[in-house]
mmCIF file of C-alpha atoms and ligand atoms in Angstrom:
data_model
loop_
_atom_site.group_PDB
_atom_site.id
_atom_site.type_symbol
_atom_site.label_atom_id
_atom_site.label_comp_id
_atom_site.label_asym_id
_atom_site.label_seq_id
_atom_site.Cartn_x
_atom_site.Cartn_y
_atom_site.Cartn_z
ATOM 1 C CA MET A 1 0.000 0.000 0.000
ATOM 2 C CA SER A 2 1.368 3.425 -0.848
ATOM 3 C CA LEU A 3 1.888 5.410 2.340
ATOM 4 C CA THR A 4 -0.362 8.239 1.303
ATOM 5 C CA ALA A 5 -3.083 6.237 -0.457
ATOM 6 C CA PRO A 6 -6.383 6.283 1.424
ATOM 7 C CA PRO A 7 -6.812 2.935 3.188
ATOM 8 C CA LYS A 8 -9.827 0.886 2.050
ATOM 9 C CA SER A 9 -11.514 1.185 5.457
ATOM 10 C CA HIS A 10 -11.464 5.009 5.198
ATOM 11 C CA PRO A 11 -11.951 5.744 1.482
ATOM 12 C CA LEU A 12 -11.054 9.149 0.076
ATOM 13 C CA SER A 13 -11.313 11.315 3.138
ATOM 14 C CA TRP A 14 -8.426 9.753 5.144
ATOM 15 C CA GLN A 15 -5.278 11.793 5.085
ATOM 16 C CA PRO A 16 -2.014 11.116 6.853
ATOM 17 C CA PHE A 17 -1.441 13.488 9.759
ATOM 18 C CA ASP A 18 1.450 15.285 8.020
ATOM 19 C CA ALA A 19 -0.871 16.228 5.134
ATOM 20 C CA PHE A 20 -3.493 17.450 7.611
ATOM 21 C CA MET A 21 -0.854 19.440 9.540
ATOM 22 C CA ALA A 22 0.534 20.977 6.327
ATOM 23 C CA ASP A 23 -2.987 22.186 5.463
ATOM 24 C CA ALA A 24 -3.735 23.378 8.999
ATOM 25 C CA LEU A 25 -0.556 25.479 9.037
ATOM 26 C CA TYR A 26 0.110 26.478 5.438
ATOM 27 C CA HIS A 27 -3.078 26.125 3.346
ATOM 28 C CA PRO A 28 -3.129 29.236 1.121
ATOM 29 C CA GLU A 29 -6.574 30.319 2.385
ATOM 30 C CA ARG A 30 -7.173 28.729 5.784
ATOM 31 C CA GLY A 31 -3.690 27.859 7.067
ATOM 32 C CA TYR A 32 -2.649 29.158 10.476
ATOM 33 C CA TYR A 33 0.487 30.816 9.073
ATOM 34 C CA THR A 34 -1.400 32.230 6.089
ATOM 35 C CA ARG A 35 -3.719 34.417 8.111
ATOM 36 C CA THR A 36 -2.723 37.998 8.795
ATOM 37 C CA HIS A 37 -3.365 37.643 12.550
ATOM 38 C CA SER A 38 -0.051 37.959 14.394
ATOM 39 C CA GLN A 39 1.152 34.572 15.574
ATOM 40 C CA ILE A 40 4.350 35.583 17.340
ATOM 41 C CA GLY A 41 4.622 38.136 20.149
ATOM 42 C CA GLN A 42 4.781 38.671 23.887
ATOM 43 C CA ASP A 43 1.156 39.630 24.500
ATOM 44 C CA ALA A 44 -1.478 36.892 24.931
ATOM 45 C CA ALA A 45 -4.210 39.278 23.754
ATOM 46 C CA THR A 46 -2.613 39.758 20.338
ATOM 47 C CA SER A 47 -0.415 36.701 19.701
ATOM 48 C CA ASP A 48 -0.143 32.967 20.340
ATOM 49 C CA PHE A 49 3.464 32.342 21.379
ATOM 50 C CA ALA A 50 6.796 34.066 21.902
ATOM 51 C CA THR A 51 10.135 32.987 20.450
ATOM 52 C CA SER A 52 13.692 33.772 21.563
ATOM 53 C CA PRO A 53 14.375 36.718 19.203
ATOM 54 C CA VAL A 54 11.070 38.288 20.243
ATOM 55 C CA ILE A 55 11.781 37.728 23.944
ATOM 56 C CA SER A 56 15.241 39.310 23.863
ATOM 57 C CA PRO A 57 17.330 41.020 21.171
ATOM 58 C CA PHE A 58 20.389 39.514 22.893
ATOM 59 C CA PHE A 59 19.407 36.184 21.339
ATOM 60 C CA GLY A 60 20.298 37.295 17.811
ATOM 61 C CA GLN A 61 23.147 39.526 18.899
ATOM 62 C CA THR A 62 24.743 36.515 20.638
ATOM 63 C CA LEU A 63 23.968 34.095 17.798
ATOM 64 C CA ALA A 64 25.720 36.605 15.550
ATOM 65 C CA ALA A 65 29.088 35.581 17.043
ATOM 66 C CA GLN A 66 28.494 32.007 15.849
ATOM 67 C CA VAL A 67 27.288 33.130 12.424
ATOM 68 C CA ALA A 68 30.351 35.400 12.073
ATOM 69 C CA GLU A 69 32.684 32.527 12.916
ATOM 70 C CA CYS A 70 30.908 30.240 10.411
ATOM 71 C CA LEU A 71 31.162 32.923 7.693
ATOM 72 C CA LEU A 72 34.858 33.438 8.392
ATOM 73 C CA THR A 73 35.713 29.738 8.575
ATOM 74 C CA THR A 74 33.811 28.851 5.409
ATOM 75 C CA GLY A 75 35.017 31.988 3.606
ATOM 76 C CA THR A 76 31.441 32.861 2.652
ATOM 77 C CA SER A 77 29.400 36.062 2.872
ATOM 78 C CA GLU A 78 25.722 35.051 2.583
ATOM 79 C CA VAL A 79 23.249 34.294 5.358
ATOM 80 C CA TRP A 80 20.108 32.264 4.688
ATOM 81 C CA GLU A 81 17.406 32.521 7.294
ATOM 82 C CA PHE A 82 14.577 29.996 7.086
ATOM 83 C CA GLY A 83 11.257 30.820 8.752
ATOM 84 C CA ALA A 84 12.097 34.394 9.732
ATOM 85 C CA GLY A 85 8.841 34.988 11.661
ATOM 86 C CA THR A 86 8.452 38.657 12.564
ATOM 87 C CA GLY A 87 11.875 39.592 11.129
ATOM 88 C CA ALA A 88 13.294 40.157 14.637
ATOM 89 C CA LEU A 89 16.216 37.742 14.237
ATOM 90 C CA ALA A 90 17.114 39.183 10.823
ATOM 91 C CA LEU A 91 17.324 42.645 12.365
ATOM 92 C CA GLN A 92 19.434 41.424 15.270
ATOM 93 C CA LEU A 93 21.865 39.570 12.991
ATOM 94 C CA LEU A 94 22.086 42.447 10.508
ATOM 95 C CA SER A 95 22.765 44.935 13.300
ATOM 96 C CA CYS A 96 25.908 42.963 14.187
ATOM 97 C CA LEU A 97 27.015 41.484 10.874
ATOM 98 C CA SER A 98 26.023 43.803 8.039
ATOM 99 C CA ASP A 99 29.679 44.531 7.141
ATOM 100 C CA LYS A 100 30.427 40.781 6.861
ATOM 101 C CA ILE A 101 27.362 39.945 4.741
ATOM 102 C CA THR A 102 26.838 40.586 1.041
ATOM 103 C CA ARG A 103 23.324 39.089 0.984
ATOM 104 C CA TYR A 104 20.794 38.196 3.689
ATOM 105 C CA ASN A 105 18.346 35.738 2.138
ATOM 106 C CA ILE A 106 15.016 35.000 3.776
ATOM 107 C CA VAL A 107 12.905 31.965 2.927
ATOM 108 C CA ASP A 108 9.516 31.701 4.606
ATOM 109 C CA LEU A 109 6.474 29.662 3.608
ATOM 110 C CA SER A 110 4.103 32.218 5.073
ATOM 111 C CA GLY A 111 3.093 35.091 2.787
ATOM 112 C CA SER A 112 1.683 37.096 5.689
ATOM 113 C CA LEU A 113 4.908 36.720 7.689
ATOM 114 C CA ARG A 114 6.977 37.652 4.616
ATOM 115 C CA ALA A 115 4.932 40.860 4.376
ATOM 116 C CA LEU A 116 5.467 41.524 8.090
ATOM 117 C CA GLN A 117 9.229 40.930 7.738
ATOM 118 C CA LYS A 118 9.381 43.331 4.787
ATOM 119 C CA SER A 119 7.635 46.132 6.637
ATOM 120 C CA THR A 120 9.595 45.529 9.887
ATOM 121 C CA LEU A 121 12.941 45.605 8.095
ATOM 122 C CA ALA A 122 12.011 48.522 5.810
ATOM 123 C CA THR A 123 11.059 50.625 8.840
ATOM 124 C CA ALA A 124 13.974 49.625 11.052
ATOM 125 C CA LEU A 125 16.590 49.945 8.322
ATOM 126 C CA GLN A 126 15.317 53.064 6.567
ATOM 127 C CA ALA A 127 18.328 55.047 7.794
ATOM 128 C CA THR A 128 20.712 52.431 6.355
ATOM 129 C CA PRO A 129 19.454 51.687 2.832
ATOM 130 C CA ASP A 130 22.728 49.927 1.976
ATOM 131 C CA VAL A 131 21.975 47.326 4.685
ATOM 132 C CA LEU A 132 18.315 47.002 3.647
ATOM 133 C CA SER A 133 19.375 46.408 0.043
ATOM 134 C CA LYS A 134 21.229 43.257 1.159
ATOM 135 C CA VAL A 135 17.977 41.579 2.250
ATOM 136 C CA HIS A 136 16.203 39.394 -0.316
ATOM 137 C CA TRP A 137 13.138 37.145 -0.061
ATOM 138 C CA LEU A 138 13.173 33.937 -2.091
ATOM 139 C CA GLN A 139 10.217 31.722 -2.998
ATOM 140 C CA ALA A 140 12.373 28.956 -4.445
ATOM 141 C CA LEU A 141 15.863 27.778 -3.620
ATOM 142 C CA PRO A 142 18.745 27.849 -6.113
ATOM 143 C CA ASP A 143 20.388 24.506 -7.036
ATOM 144 C CA VAL A 144 23.600 25.515 -5.356
ATOM 145 C CA LEU A 145 23.868 27.393 -2.104
ATOM 146 C CA SER A 146 26.806 28.624 -0.021
ATOM 147 C CA GLY A 147 26.994 30.544 3.247
ATOM 148 C CA VAL A 148 25.500 30.196 6.683
ATOM 149 C CA ILE A 149 21.963 28.877 7.117
ATOM 150 C CA VAL A 150 20.094 29.742 10.300
ATOM 151 C CA GLY A 151 16.679 28.732 11.567
ATOM 152 C CA ASN A 152 15.066 29.335 14.923
ATOM 153 C CA GLU A 153 11.974 27.226 15.622
ATOM 154 C CA VAL A 154 11.545 26.240 11.996
ATOM 155 C CA LEU A 155 11.993 22.485 12.300
ATOM 156 C CA ASP A 156 9.242 22.279 14.930
ATOM 157 C CA ALA A 157 6.834 23.913 12.460
ATOM 158 C CA MET A 158 7.334 21.211 9.818
ATOM 159 C CA PRO A 159 4.573 18.611 9.429
ATOM 160 C CA VAL A 160 5.140 15.286 11.193
ATOM 161 C CA LYS A 161 3.684 11.831 10.760
ATOM 162 C CA LEU A 162 1.896 10.322 13.731
ATOM 163 C CA LEU A 163 2.409 6.696 14.739
ATOM 164 C CA ALA A 164 0.201 4.974 17.296
ATOM 165 C CA ARG A 165 0.889 1.599 18.880
ATOM 166 C CA THR A 166 -2.400 0.149 20.089
ATOM 167 C CA GLY A 167 -2.806 -3.410 21.337
ATOM 168 C CA GLY A 168 0.889 -3.917 20.505
ATOM 169 C CA VAL A 169 0.347 -3.133 16.785
ATOM 170 C CA TRP A 170 1.769 -0.061 15.046
ATOM 171 C CA HIS A 171 -0.619 2.162 13.061
ATOM 172 C CA GLU A 172 -0.218 5.347 11.106
ATOM 173 C CA ARG A 173 -2.593 7.873 12.647
ATOM 174 C CA GLY A 174 -4.419 9.931 10.048
ATOM 175 C CA VAL A 175 -7.412 12.225 9.986
ATOM 176 C CA VAL A 176 -10.898 11.858 8.509
ATOM 177 C CA GLN A 177 -13.467 14.578 8.125
ATOM 178 C CA THR A 178 -16.936 13.657 9.348
ATOM 179 C CA ALA A 179 -20.164 15.615 9.724
ATOM 180 C CA ASN A 180 -18.970 16.477 13.250
ATOM 181 C CA GLY A 181 -15.544 17.739 12.228
ATOM 182 C CA PHE A 182 -12.165 15.999 12.140
ATOM 183 C CA GLU A 183 -11.441 12.672 13.824
ATOM 184 C CA TYR A 184 -8.378 10.470 14.122
ATOM 185 C CA ALA A 185 -8.348 7.227 12.149
ATOM 186 C CA ASP A 186 -5.556 4.662 12.464
ATOM 187 C CA VAL A 187 -4.443 2.268 9.746
ATOM 188 C CA PRO A 188 -1.864 -0.538 10.057
ATOM 189 C CA THR A 189 1.560 0.504 8.821
ATOM 190 C CA ASN A 190 5.088 -0.701 8.265
ATOM 191 C CA LEU A 191 6.389 2.651 9.487
ATOM 192 C CA ARG A 192 8.195 2.555 12.841
ATOM 193 C CA PRO A 193 9.919 5.027 15.152
ATOM 194 C CA PRO A 194 13.678 5.063 14.422
ATOM 195 C CA VAL A 195 14.380 3.172 17.670
ATOM 196 C CA ASP A 196 12.429 0.380 19.345
ATOM 197 C CA VAL A 197 10.049 1.633 21.999
ATOM 198 C CA LEU A 198 10.328 -0.826 24.865
ATOM 199 C CA GLY A 199 7.109 -2.435 26.062
ATOM 200 C CA LEU A 200 3.781 -3.214 24.447
ATOM 201 C CA HIS A 201 1.785 -0.419 26.078
ATOM 202 C CA ASP A 202 -0.239 1.994 23.961
ATOM 203 C CA TYR A 203 2.060 4.684 22.633
ATOM 204 C CA VAL A 204 1.682 7.691 20.320
ATOM 205 C CA THR A 205 4.661 9.437 18.795
ATOM 206 C CA GLU A 206 5.875 11.330 15.746
ATOM 207 C CA ILE A 207 8.397 10.744 12.982
ATOM 208 C CA HIS A 208 9.847 13.614 10.951
ATOM 209 C CA PRO A 209 10.394 12.745 7.277
ATOM 210 C CA GLN A 210 9.789 16.362 6.158
ATOM 211 C CA GLY A 211 12.248 17.927 8.611
ATOM 212 C CA GLU A 212 14.888 15.361 7.708
ATOM 213 C CA ALA A 213 14.278 15.803 3.956
ATOM 214 C CA PHE A 214 14.640 19.578 4.467
ATOM 215 C CA ILE A 215 18.096 19.090 6.031
ATOM 216 C CA LYS A 216 19.103 16.713 3.233
ATOM 217 C CA THR A 217 18.048 19.273 0.621
ATOM 218 C CA LEU A 218 20.123 21.996 2.293
ATOM 219 C CA ALA A 219 23.107 19.649 2.663
ATOM 220 C CA ASP A 220 22.973 18.671 -1.015
ATOM 221 C CA LYS A 221 22.875 22.324 -2.065
ATOM 222 C CA LEU A 222 25.774 23.311 0.211
ATOM 223 C CA LEU A 223 27.876 20.363 -0.929
ATOM 224 C CA ARG A 224 27.256 21.250 -4.587
ATOM 225 C CA SER A 225 28.844 24.687 -4.045
ATOM 226 C CA LYS A 226 32.580 25.356 -4.163
ATOM 227 C CA GLN A 227 32.696 27.181 -0.834
ATOM 228 C CA GLY A 228 30.189 25.102 1.151
ATOM 229 C CA GLY A 229 28.836 26.440 4.404
ATOM 230 C CA ALA A 230 27.265 25.729 7.751
ATOM 231 C CA ILE A 231 23.776 25.242 9.185
ATOM 232 C CA VAL A 232 22.827 26.387 12.696
ATOM 233 C CA MET A 233 19.378 25.272 13.819
ATOM 234 C CA ILE A 234 17.863 26.071 17.217
ATOM 235 C CA ASP A 235 14.676 24.454 18.462
ATOM 236 C CA TYR A 236 13.041 22.478 21.231
ATOM 237 C CA GLY A 237 13.687 18.774 21.232
ATOM 238 C CA PHE A 238 16.125 16.067 22.193
ATOM 239 C CA GLY A 239 18.008 13.053 20.908
ATOM 240 C CA GLU A 240 16.154 9.898 19.896
ATOM 241 C CA SER A 241 16.637 7.948 23.149
ATOM 242 C CA GLU A 242 14.858 10.716 25.014
ATOM 243 C CA TYR A 243 12.326 11.337 22.227
ATOM 244 C CA TYR A 244 11.205 7.729 22.045
ATOM 245 C CA HIS A 245 11.501 7.037 25.780
ATOM 246 C CA PRO A 246 8.917 4.398 26.763
ATOM 247 C CA GLU A 247 7.329 6.830 29.232
ATOM 248 C CA ARG A 248 6.774 9.548 26.589
ATOM 249 C CA SER A 249 3.663 7.675 25.508
ATOM 250 C CA MET A 250 1.620 10.709 24.396
ATOM 251 C CA GLY A 251 4.202 12.090 21.932
ATOM 252 C CA THR A 252 5.134 15.753 21.725
ATOM 253 C CA LEU A 253 2.500 17.187 19.372
ATOM 254 C CA MET A 254 1.090 20.417 20.801
ATOM 255 C CA CYS A 255 -1.036 23.423 19.901
ATOM 256 C CA HIS A 256 -0.470 27.017 20.930
ATOM 257 C CA GLN A 257 -3.089 29.720 21.064
ATOM 258 C CA ALA A 258 -3.092 32.947 23.092
ATOM 259 C CA HIS A 259 0.025 31.740 24.954
ATOM 260 C CA GLN A 260 -1.784 28.595 26.176
ATOM 261 C CA SER A 261 -0.800 25.107 25.079
ATOM 262 C CA SER A 262 -3.284 22.327 24.412
ATOM 263 C CA THR A 263 -3.307 18.851 22.936
ATOM 264 C CA HIS A 264 -6.318 19.033 20.617
ATOM 265 C CA PRO A 265 -4.997 19.604 17.094
ATOM 266 C CA LEU A 266 -8.286 18.589 15.443
ATOM 267 C CA GLU A 267 -10.235 21.440 17.058
ATOM 268 C CA HIS A 268 -10.212 25.053 15.800
ATOM 269 C CA VAL A 269 -8.082 24.018 12.846
ATOM 270 C CA GLY A 270 -6.205 26.946 11.315
ATOM 271 C CA GLU A 271 -6.735 29.077 14.416
ATOM 272 C CA LYS A 272 -3.849 27.705 16.451
ATOM 273 C CA ASP A 273 -0.260 26.696 15.969
ATOM 274 C CA LEU A 274 0.574 22.985 15.663
ATOM 275 C CA THR A 275 4.073 21.896 16.536
ATOM 276 C CA ALA A 276 6.131 18.859 17.486
ATOM 277 C CA HIS A 277 9.511 18.612 19.188
ATOM 278 C CA VAL A 278 12.565 17.927 17.042
ATOM 279 C CA ASN A 279 14.349 14.576 17.059
ATOM 280 C CA PHE A 280 17.891 15.944 16.807
ATOM 281 C CA THR A 281 19.346 12.477 16.194
ATOM 282 C CA GLY A 282 17.247 12.304 13.019
ATOM 283 C CA ILE A 283 18.461 15.760 11.966
ATOM 284 C CA ALA A 284 22.098 14.833 12.652
ATOM 285 C CA LEU A 285 21.800 11.544 10.744
ATOM 286 C CA ALA A 286 20.083 13.210 7.780
ATOM 287 C CA ALA A 287 22.949 15.721 7.591
ATOM 288 C CA GLN A 288 25.631 13.074 8.042
ATOM 289 C CA ASP A 289 24.098 10.710 5.485
ATOM 290 C CA ALA A 290 24.061 13.571 2.986
ATOM 291 C CA GLY A 291 27.764 14.275 3.579
ATOM 292 C CA LEU A 292 27.858 17.031 6.221
ATOM 293 C CA THR A 293 29.663 16.892 9.559
ATOM 294 C CA VAL A 294 27.865 17.361 12.860
ATOM 295 C CA ASN A 295 30.160 19.992 14.412
ATOM 296 C CA GLY A 296 28.258 20.494 17.658
ATOM 297 C CA TYR A 297 25.030 19.886 19.567
ATOM 298 C CA THR A 298 24.199 21.374 22.926
ATOM 299 C CA SER A 299 21.513 23.091 24.973
ATOM 300 C CA GLN A 300 20.481 26.652 24.019
ATOM 301 C CA GLY A 301 21.707 27.816 27.435
ATOM 302 C CA ARG A 302 25.210 26.421 26.877
ATOM 303 C CA PHE A 303 25.259 27.631 23.297
ATOM 304 C CA LEU A 304 24.408 31.237 24.148
ATOM 305 C CA LEU A 305 26.819 31.354 27.093
ATOM 306 C CA ASN A 306 29.591 29.907 24.888
ATOM 307 C CA CYS A 307 28.813 32.583 22.290
ATOM 308 C CA GLY A 308 29.305 35.374 24.852
ATOM 309 C CA LEU A 309 25.792 36.230 26.076
ATOM 310 C CA LEU A 310 27.156 37.469 29.408
ATOM 311 C CA ASP A 311 29.466 39.981 27.672
ATOM 312 C CA HIS A 312 26.444 41.407 25.850
ATOM 313 C CA LEU A 313 24.572 41.737 29.134
ATOM 314 C CA ALA A 314 27.346 43.625 30.937
ATOM 315 C CA ASN A 315 25.712 47.019 30.367
ATOM 316 C CA ALA A 316 22.107 45.837 30.046
ATOM 317 C CA SER A 317 19.323 47.133 32.275
ATOM 318 C CA PHE A 318 17.710 44.916 34.896
ATOM 319 C CA ALA A 319 14.634 44.479 32.670
ATOM 320 C CA GLU A 320 16.789 43.471 29.686
ATOM 321 C CA LYS A 321 18.740 40.976 31.810
ATOM 322 C CA SER A 322 15.534 39.536 33.173
ATOM 323 C CA MET A 323 14.226 38.819 29.652
ATOM 324 C CA ALA A 324 17.589 37.440 28.469
ATOM 325 C CA GLN A 325 17.817 35.021 31.396
ATOM 326 C CA LYS A 326 14.683 33.247 30.081
ATOM 327 C CA LEU A 327 16.797 32.107 27.137
ATOM 328 C CA VAL A 328 19.340 30.307 29.294
ATOM 329 C CA THR A 329 17.774 29.177 32.568
ATOM 330 C CA GLU A 330 17.059 25.467 32.663
ATOM 331 C CA HIS A 331 13.402 25.713 33.688
ATOM 332 C CA GLU A 332 12.621 28.155 30.848
ATOM 333 C CA MET A 333 14.292 27.810 27.421
ATOM 334 C CA GLY A 334 17.880 26.975 28.371
ATOM 335 C CA GLU A 335 17.605 23.185 28.492
ATOM 336 C CA LEU A 336 14.630 22.066 26.391
ATOM 337 C CA PHE A 337 15.876 24.127 23.445
ATOM 338 C CA LYS A 338 18.973 22.847 21.661
ATOM 339 C CA ALA A 339 21.396 24.190 19.077
ATOM 340 C CA ILE A 340 22.998 22.061 16.389
ATOM 341 C CA CYS A 341 25.733 22.994 13.917
ATOM 342 C CA LEU A 342 26.169 21.025 10.687
ATOM 343 C CA SER A 343 28.720 21.990 8.069
ATOM 344 C CA THR A 344 30.826 21.078 5.071
ATOM 345 C CA LEU A 345 33.954 21.404 7.290
ATOM 346 C CA PRO A 346 34.915 18.129 9.025
ATOM 347 C CA ASP A 347 37.410 19.757 11.442
ATOM 348 C CA PHE A 348 35.426 22.874 12.368
ATOM 349 C CA GLU A 349 34.925 23.307 16.126
ATOM 350 C CA PRO A 350 32.346 26.091 16.454
ATOM 351 C CA LEU A 351 32.613 28.370 19.480
ATOM 352 C CA GLY A 352 29.003 27.841 20.541
ATOM 353 C CA PHE A 353 29.783 24.229 21.449
ATOM 354 C CA ALA A 354 33.228 24.758 23.019
ATOM 355 C CA ALA A 355 31.982 23.754 26.466
ATOM 356 C CA GLY A 356 29.252 21.169 26.964
ATOM 357 C CA ASP A 357 29.079 19.675 23.478
ATOM 358 C CA ARG A 358 26.629 16.753 23.531
ATOM 359 C CA SER A 359 27.059 15.441 19.985
ATOM 360 C CA HIS A 360 28.071 12.071 21.450
ATOM 361 C CA THR A 361 24.608 11.715 23.017
ATOM 362 C CA LEU A 362 22.761 11.824 19.702
HETATM 363 C C1 SAM B 401 7.478 29.019 14.965
HETATM 364 S S1 SAM B 401 7.736 30.174 13.679
HETATM 365 C C2 SAM B 401 9.364 30.784 14.106
HETATM 366 C C3 SAM B 401 9.631 32.150 13.539
HETATM 367 C C4 SAM B 401 10.980 32.787 13.847
HETATM 368 N N1 SAM B 401 12.073 32.008 13.414
HETATM 369 C C5 SAM B 401 11.127 33.156 15.305
HETATM 370 O O1 SAM B 401 11.976 32.582 15.961
HETATM 371 O O2 SAM B 401 10.377 34.013 15.770
HETATM 372 C C6 SAM B 401 8.023 29.105 12.291
HETATM 373 C C7 SAM B 401 8.361 29.815 11.019
HETATM 374 O O3 SAM B 401 8.860 28.862 10.087
HETATM 375 C C8 SAM B 401 8.241 29.064 8.820
HETATM 376 N N2 SAM B 401 8.405 27.815 8.070
HETATM 377 C C9 SAM B 401 7.914 26.594 8.355
HETATM 378 N N3 SAM B 401 8.335 25.676 7.459
HETATM 379 C C10 SAM B 401 9.164 26.321 6.613
HETATM 380 C C11 SAM B 401 9.925 25.930 5.476
HETATM 381 N N4 SAM B 401 9.924 24.665 5.031
HETATM 382 N N5 SAM B 401 10.658 26.849 4.835
HETATM 383 C C12 SAM B 401 10.666 28.131 5.274
HETATM 384 N N6 SAM B 401 9.958 28.567 6.328
HETATM 385 C C13 SAM B 401 9.214 27.682 6.993
HETATM 386 C C14 SAM B 401 6.868 29.547 9.196
HETATM 387 O O4 SAM B 401 6.216 30.207 8.134
HETATM 388 C C15 SAM B 401 7.208 30.509 10.346
HETATM 389 O O5 SAM B 401 7.652 31.757 9.893
#
C-alpha cells in the first residue's frame, strides 16, 4: 500500500497526519500561518506564542558571534534565514554582521509573515538603505547554495507523521473529516519510530520525514557549491533515546493559542499553531548521510553562554537581563531548546559548542 493512499476502510477522506498538519498550518486560504493575525509576540491578547528573538534582542546579537565565525571559517558572505517569523532575528543579525554579509536571504512559507518581515525591516533599516538592500526574499531555492543557514523554531513547524501503537500493533494515525468535524483514524503501517520503543503499552509518537528531507536538501545544495557552508538550527527537542523514551507515551505534538498550550490539534483548525519537538538524532543523521559533519550539539543555554551572552549583558538594564535570562535558565528555554551545527567542514569546532558539546549523546 502506498503510504499516502487512502486505506480501504477510510476511502477518500483519510489523510495522513502530516498532510493534515501541512494544510492546517500552510493552506493558502485557511492555514494558520497564512492568516494575517499575528502569531508571534509577547502579549497573549494579540499573539499565540513568543520565540527567543522576540523575547530578547540579545538572542540574535549573541547568535551573531556564531554566524560570524561560520562565515569566516567557510570563507562565505551570505546568510540564509529559514522561517524568519516577525523579522526580529534578521534585524538582530544584521545589526551585528552587516559589514560581513553581502546578501541576507530570507525563505519563509508564510506570505503574511513575509509581508510583516518586509515592513519591519524597511522601517527599522530606513536610515541604512545599503543594509536594507542586502535583504532578499526567495520563494524557491537555487540549485547551489553557499553561506550560513540559520533557523530558529523552523523544524518544529514542519509537518510530522503520527504513529500509534495500540494493542501492541503499530498504526499510522491519520485524519478523517466527518459531519462532526475531524477525527483520528488509524491504519496498520510498516512505518516505525527510528528506535524500538520498549514495552507493548499503547504509545503515540511522531516521525519527521519532512524535517529530515529539508536538512538533506540543504546539505545537497551546500555540498554542490565550491565554498560550502554551515547550518545552525535552534529548536526544542532532544536526541532519539529521550524522544522515544517508553514513558513519553503521548508524543510531543502540541497546539499554541493565546500563549496557552493544548493537545487538541483537530479542534479550531487553522486558528492555532501545531508543533512537534525535534528529534535531533534524526536531523544529525540526515545531515551526516548527505555528507555534512555534525560539528556540535548542545543546549540553548550552553550555546548562548559559549557565544558570549554574558558579555552582551554587561551594560544591560535589569529588565533586559531579566528577559535574556529566560533564554538560558534550565526551567525556561535553556535546556529544552537545543542548538545544532552542521557543516561542510569536518574539522570545524564552532565556538558555541566549546563547552558542553553533547554530539556524542545523539
Ligand atoms: C514558529 S515560527 C518561528 C519564527 C521565527 N524564526 C522566530 O523565531 O520568531 C516558524 C516559522 O517557520 C516558517 N516555516 C515553516 N516551514 C518552513 C519551510 N519549510 N521553509 C521556510 N519557512 C518555513 C513559518 O512560516 C514561520 O515563519
